[in-house]
mmCIF file of C-alpha atoms in Angstrom:
data_model
loop_
_atom_site.group_PDB
_atom_site.id
_atom_site.type_symbol
_atom_site.label_atom_id
_atom_site.label_comp_id
_atom_site.label_asym_id
_atom_site.label_seq_id
_atom_site.Cartn_x
_atom_site.Cartn_y
_atom_site.Cartn_z
ATOM 1 C CA UNK A 1 1.847 26.910 13.899
ATOM 2 C CA UNK A 2 3.500 23.561 13.224
ATOM 3 C CA UNK A 3 6.712 22.763 15.007
ATOM 4 C CA UNK A 4 8.606 20.853 17.626
ATOM 5 C CA UNK A 5 8.322 21.614 21.306
ATOM 6 C CA UNK A 6 10.933 20.542 23.776
ATOM 7 C CA UNK A 7 10.655 20.876 27.516
ATOM 8 C CA UNK A 8 12.054 21.816 29.852
ATOM 9 C CA UNK A 9 14.366 24.395 28.309
ATOM 10 C CA UNK A 10 16.743 24.278 31.286
ATOM 11 C CA UNK A 11 17.097 21.455 33.744
ATOM 12 C CA UNK A 12 19.364 20.824 36.697
ATOM 13 C CA UNK A 13 19.718 17.438 38.283
ATOM 14 C CA UNK A 14 21.837 15.789 40.885
ATOM 15 C CA UNK A 15 24.176 12.961 40.035
ATOM 16 C CA UNK A 16 22.475 9.601 40.191
ATOM 17 C CA UNK A 17 19.040 10.867 39.160
ATOM 18 C CA UNK A 18 17.223 9.945 35.992
ATOM 19 C CA UNK A 19 15.621 12.763 34.039
ATOM 20 C CA UNK A 20 13.178 12.728 31.121
ATOM 21 C CA UNK A 21 13.201 15.327 28.349
ATOM 22 C CA UNK A 22 9.996 15.846 26.463
ATOM 23 C CA UNK A 23 9.702 16.242 22.683
ATOM 24 C CA UNK A 24 6.391 16.779 20.874
ATOM 25 C CA UNK A 25 5.829 17.549 17.202
ATOM 26 C CA UNK A 26 2.705 18.487 15.246
ATOM 27 C CA UNK A 27 4.308 18.342 11.805
ATOM 28 C CA UNK A 28 2.963 14.851 11.126
ATOM 29 C CA UNK A 29 6.526 13.636 10.570
ATOM 30 C CA UNK A 30 7.221 9.937 10.813
ATOM 31 C CA UNK A 31 10.873 10.183 11.842
ATOM 32 C CA UNK A 32 12.118 11.671 15.077
ATOM 33 C CA UNK A 33 15.645 12.034 16.444
ATOM 34 C CA UNK A 34 17.568 12.946 19.559
ATOM 35 C CA UNK A 35 20.954 14.627 19.292
ATOM 36 C CA UNK A 36 23.392 15.812 21.875
ATOM 37 C CA UNK A 37 25.673 18.834 21.381
ATOM 38 C CA UNK A 38 28.764 19.568 23.467
ATOM 39 C CA UNK A 39 31.026 22.630 23.120
ATOM 40 C CA UNK A 40 33.483 22.194 20.254
ATOM 41 C CA UNK A 41 31.765 19.049 19.021
ATOM 42 C CA UNK A 42 29.246 18.409 16.310
ATOM 43 C CA UNK A 43 25.792 17.111 17.030
ATOM 44 C CA UNK A 44 25.885 13.418 17.882
ATOM 45 C CA UNK A 45 22.941 11.109 17.321
ATOM 46 C CA UNK A 46 21.598 9.353 20.411
ATOM 47 C CA UNK A 47 18.455 7.574 19.143
ATOM 48 C CA UNK A 48 16.082 7.806 16.232
ATOM 49 C CA UNK A 49 12.696 6.428 15.365
ATOM 50 C CA UNK A 50 11.059 5.938 11.988
ATOM 51 C CA UNK A 51 7.710 4.647 13.153
ATOM 52 C CA UNK A 52 5.602 4.302 16.262
ATOM 53 C CA UNK A 53 6.770 1.588 18.667
ATOM 54 C CA UNK A 54 10.132 1.254 16.950
ATOM 55 C CA UNK A 55 13.450 3.023 17.469
ATOM 56 C CA UNK A 56 17.139 2.484 16.774
ATOM 57 C CA UNK A 57 20.320 3.358 18.612
ATOM 58 C CA UNK A 58 22.435 6.133 17.247
ATOM 59 C CA UNK A 59 26.137 6.633 17.800
ATOM 60 C CA UNK A 60 26.027 7.371 21.534
ATOM 61 C CA UNK A 61 22.996 5.535 22.948
ATOM 62 C CA UNK A 62 24.642 4.241 26.130
ATOM 63 C CA UNK A 63 23.035 5.702 29.246
ATOM 64 C CA UNK A 64 19.923 6.872 27.395
ATOM 65 C CA UNK A 65 16.504 5.391 26.717
ATOM 66 C CA UNK A 66 13.574 6.451 24.536
ATOM 67 C CA UNK A 67 10.020 5.448 23.730
ATOM 68 C CA UNK A 68 7.736 6.123 20.776
ATOM 69 C CA UNK A 69 4.210 5.291 21.855
ATOM 70 C CA UNK A 70 2.660 8.056 19.751
ATOM 71 C CA UNK A 71 3.697 9.540 16.437
ATOM 72 C CA UNK A 72 3.840 13.007 17.968
ATOM 73 C CA UNK A 73 5.978 12.193 20.972
ATOM 74 C CA UNK A 74 9.552 10.948 21.464
ATOM 75 C CA UNK A 75 10.719 11.449 25.062
ATOM 76 C CA UNK A 76 14.344 10.875 26.043
ATOM 77 C CA UNK A 77 15.390 9.614 29.470
ATOM 78 C CA UNK A 78 18.905 10.391 30.606
ATOM 79 C CA UNK A 79 19.709 7.697 33.108
ATOM 80 C CA UNK A 80 22.199 7.689 35.939
ATOM 81 C CA UNK A 81 24.332 5.358 33.793
ATOM 82 C CA UNK A 82 25.181 8.241 31.441
ATOM 83 C CA UNK A 83 28.646 9.326 32.574
ATOM 84 C CA UNK A 84 28.689 12.885 31.217
ATOM 85 C CA UNK A 85 25.072 13.983 30.908
ATOM 86 C CA UNK A 86 25.644 17.751 31.018
ATOM 87 C CA UNK A 87 24.930 18.885 27.456
ATOM 88 C CA UNK A 88 22.531 20.603 25.077
ATOM 89 C CA UNK A 89 19.930 18.093 23.871
ATOM 90 C CA UNK A 90 18.143 18.631 20.571
ATOM 91 C CA UNK A 91 15.101 16.793 19.315
ATOM 92 C CA UNK A 92 14.308 16.813 15.605
ATOM 93 C CA UNK A 93 11.847 15.364 13.151
ATOM 94 C CA UNK A 94 11.746 14.755 9.419
ATOM 95 C CA UNK A 95 9.658 13.221 6.687
ATOM 96 C CA UNK A 96 10.498 9.730 5.534
ATOM 97 C CA UNK A 97 11.998 9.284 2.101
ATOM 98 C CA UNK A 98 15.089 9.713 0.028
ATOM 99 C CA UNK A 99 17.395 12.634 0.671
ATOM 100 C CA UNK A 100 15.367 13.789 3.623
ATOM 101 C CA UNK A 101 18.165 16.028 4.752
ATOM 102 C CA UNK A 102 15.957 18.637 6.308
ATOM 103 C CA UNK A 103 15.556 18.104 10.002
ATOM 104 C CA UNK A 104 13.277 20.373 11.962
ATOM 105 C CA UNK A 105 14.720 20.979 15.393
ATOM 106 C CA UNK A 106 13.167 21.979 18.667
ATOM 107 C CA UNK A 107 14.730 24.792 20.675
ATOM 108 C CA UNK A 108 16.681 22.337 22.778
ATOM 109 C CA UNK A 109 16.976 21.402 26.428
ATOM 110 C CA UNK A 110 20.063 22.322 28.451
ATOM 111 C CA UNK A 111 20.777 19.736 31.101
ATOM 112 C CA UNK A 112 23.251 20.467 33.871
ATOM 113 C CA UNK A 113 24.245 17.816 36.358
ATOM 114 C CA UNK A 114 25.378 19.218 39.671
ATOM 115 C CA UNK B 1 39.714 10.797 10.981
ATOM 116 C CA UNK B 2 36.407 12.542 11.679
ATOM 117 C CA UNK B 3 33.530 11.763 9.336
ATOM 118 C CA UNK B 4 32.978 15.442 8.626
ATOM 119 C CA UNK B 5 35.736 17.988 9.155
ATOM 120 C CA UNK B 6 35.495 21.741 9.214
ATOM 121 C CA UNK B 7 37.792 24.584 10.196
ATOM 122 C CA UNK B 8 36.246 25.856 13.450
ATOM 123 C CA UNK B 9 37.259 29.465 12.779
ATOM 124 C CA UNK B 10 36.329 32.015 13.863
ATOM 125 C CA UNK B 11 36.300 33.869 10.596
ATOM 126 C CA UNK B 12 36.138 37.594 11.339
ATOM 127 C CA UNK B 13 35.181 39.575 8.233
ATOM 128 C CA UNK B 14 33.944 43.117 7.599
ATOM 129 C CA UNK B 15 30.489 43.767 6.264
ATOM 130 C CA UNK B 16 30.390 43.413 2.498
ATOM 131 C CA UNK B 17 33.202 40.903 2.342
ATOM 132 C CA UNK B 18 33.073 37.542 0.601
ATOM 133 C CA UNK B 19 33.907 34.551 2.758
ATOM 134 C CA UNK B 20 34.235 30.858 1.949
ATOM 135 C CA UNK B 21 33.990 27.815 4.210
ATOM 136 C CA UNK B 22 35.230 24.372 3.351
ATOM 137 C CA UNK B 23 34.330 20.941 4.601
ATOM 138 C CA UNK B 24 35.626 17.439 3.875
ATOM 139 C CA UNK B 25 33.870 14.133 4.484
ATOM 140 C CA UNK B 26 35.303 10.658 4.790
ATOM 141 C CA UNK B 27 32.519 8.340 3.580
ATOM 142 C CA UNK B 28 32.603 8.170 -0.194
ATOM 143 C CA UNK B 29 29.159 6.528 -0.173
ATOM 144 C CA UNK B 30 27.467 9.567 1.397
ATOM 145 C CA UNK B 31 24.366 10.425 -0.559
ATOM 146 C CA UNK B 32 23.506 14.010 0.108
ATOM 147 C CA UNK B 33 24.945 17.124 1.636
ATOM 148 C CA UNK B 34 23.692 20.221 3.391
ATOM 149 C CA UNK B 35 24.673 23.403 5.128
ATOM 150 C CA UNK B 36 22.903 24.294 8.341
ATOM 151 C CA UNK B 37 23.124 27.541 10.238
ATOM 152 C CA UNK B 38 23.165 27.688 14.033
ATOM 153 C CA UNK B 39 22.887 30.916 15.979
ATOM 154 C CA UNK B 40 24.458 31.119 19.417
ATOM 155 C CA UNK B 41 22.641 28.843 21.897
ATOM 156 C CA UNK B 42 19.881 28.104 19.374
ATOM 157 C CA UNK B 43 18.852 25.120 17.324
ATOM 158 C CA UNK B 44 20.343 24.462 13.864
ATOM 159 C CA UNK B 45 18.275 25.341 10.799
ATOM 160 C CA UNK B 46 18.701 24.186 7.236
ATOM 161 C CA UNK B 47 20.433 26.833 5.136
ATOM 162 C CA UNK B 48 20.672 24.983 1.836
ATOM 163 C CA UNK B 49 21.226 21.658 0.174
ATOM 164 C CA UNK B 50 24.392 21.082 -1.829
ATOM 165 C CA UNK B 51 24.183 19.646 -5.335
ATOM 166 C CA UNK B 52 26.941 18.290 -7.570
ATOM 167 C CA UNK B 53 26.276 20.965 -10.145
ATOM 168 C CA UNK B 54 26.586 23.699 -7.550
ATOM 169 C CA UNK B 55 23.659 25.794 -6.416
ATOM 170 C CA UNK B 56 22.972 29.340 -5.426
ATOM 171 C CA UNK B 57 20.454 30.934 -3.098
ATOM 172 C CA UNK B 58 20.767 34.692 -3.122
ATOM 173 C CA UNK B 59 24.154 35.591 -1.661
ATOM 174 C CA UNK B 60 24.954 31.972 -0.806
ATOM 175 C CA UNK B 61 26.601 29.484 -3.168
ATOM 176 C CA UNK B 62 27.252 25.844 -2.325
ATOM 177 C CA UNK B 63 29.516 23.486 -4.220
ATOM 178 C CA UNK B 64 30.179 19.758 -3.996
ATOM 179 C CA UNK B 65 33.198 17.893 -5.318
ATOM 180 C CA UNK B 66 32.515 14.178 -4.934
ATOM 181 C CA UNK B 67 35.905 13.134 -6.288
ATOM 182 C CA UNK B 68 37.704 15.113 -3.597
ATOM 183 C CA UNK B 69 34.951 14.584 -1.012
ATOM 184 C CA UNK B 70 34.810 18.292 -0.452
ATOM 185 C CA UNK B 71 31.953 20.742 0.120
ATOM 186 C CA UNK B 72 32.097 24.511 0.166
ATOM 187 C CA UNK B 73 29.888 27.457 1.062
ATOM 188 C CA UNK B 74 30.501 30.932 -0.302
ATOM 189 C CA UNK B 75 28.815 33.970 1.199
ATOM 190 C CA UNK B 76 28.953 37.181 -0.812
ATOM 191 C CA UNK B 77 28.314 40.690 0.490
ATOM 192 C CA UNK B 78 28.341 39.558 4.128
ATOM 193 C CA UNK B 79 25.783 41.110 6.474
ATOM 194 C CA UNK B 80 25.960 41.485 10.235
ATOM 195 C CA UNK B 81 23.042 39.064 10.414
ATOM 196 C CA UNK B 82 25.155 36.347 8.783
ATOM 197 C CA UNK B 83 27.126 36.009 12.035
ATOM 198 C CA UNK B 84 26.518 32.446 13.153
ATOM 199 C CA UNK B 85 28.041 28.986 13.100
ATOM 200 C CA UNK B 86 27.745 27.123 9.812
ATOM 201 C CA UNK B 87 27.458 23.355 10.045
ATOM 202 C CA UNK B 88 28.438 21.056 7.217
ATOM 203 C CA UNK B 89 26.127 18.030 7.188
ATOM 204 C CA UNK B 90 26.348 14.727 5.363
ATOM 205 C CA UNK B 91 23.498 12.248 4.949
ATOM 206 C CA UNK B 92 24.333 8.550 5.114
ATOM 207 C CA UNK B 93 20.785 7.343 4.820
ATOM 208 C CA UNK B 94 19.863 4.062 6.517
ATOM 209 C CA UNK B 95 16.561 2.613 5.461
ATOM 210 C CA UNK B 96 14.115 5.455 5.102
ATOM 211 C CA UNK B 97 15.318 7.714 7.893
ATOM 212 C CA UNK B 98 18.003 10.302 7.459
ATOM 213 C CA UNK B 99 21.230 9.605 9.287
ATOM 214 C CA UNK B 100 22.857 12.989 9.304
ATOM 215 C CA UNK B 101 26.431 13.484 10.449
ATOM 216 C CA UNK B 102 27.216 17.018 11.520
ATOM 217 C CA UNK B 103 30.544 18.775 11.389
ATOM 218 C CA UNK B 104 31.626 20.789 14.408
ATOM 219 C CA UNK B 105 30.843 24.002 12.579
ATOM 220 C CA UNK B 106 32.671 27.082 11.378
ATOM 221 C CA UNK B 107 31.998 30.257 13.280
ATOM 222 C CA UNK B 108 31.536 33.471 11.296
ATOM 223 C CA UNK B 109 31.616 36.924 12.849
ATOM 224 C CA UNK B 110 30.753 39.817 10.546
ATOM 225 C CA UNK B 111 31.802 43.210 11.846
ATOM 226 C CA UNK B 112 31.106 46.841 10.925
#
């Protein structure tokens, strides 16, 4: 079955540690995205990528980094510079083109900083 | 002002009721509009697109008013399984990738 796989589903980390969230898709989508969701807030875009080896900052990129070395993979690193990293992180993908409003999301990764 | 605003609810309705959610957006240049559904602690999933002429999918009807920058979702004959959070989403496309802005969502609880 085609889809997006995120791992780990739950992650705990100590303050000051970097952590990398994995996102893999087998939908052959060109575009991939990382969103963050906090209680009472909408999803906020962290980074997105339209093509391999290229990515753009979203609205809240500070304290995060990404790479896109393969079409299928778009890992997100939450660095120690991110002040409030505890959140629900969602990876998504979509086709490229006009009105591509359908994003396919992974099941998410819940990060808790202790 | 938020880019996409929704009443957070919750809307508590009995089974069989009709319920309507509203959403306003601030960017008049927004190109396309969607409703997503998100179950508790799950990922969002596309429910339906919203077209200027209005569109229907079974018990769900979506409407767009570009002049007022207003989107609505009507659910008829509510089922228990409709209980979820409904996210209003606006696409401000940059280049070829979607740049979706999500509202905070309206929570619906359908009861017996």
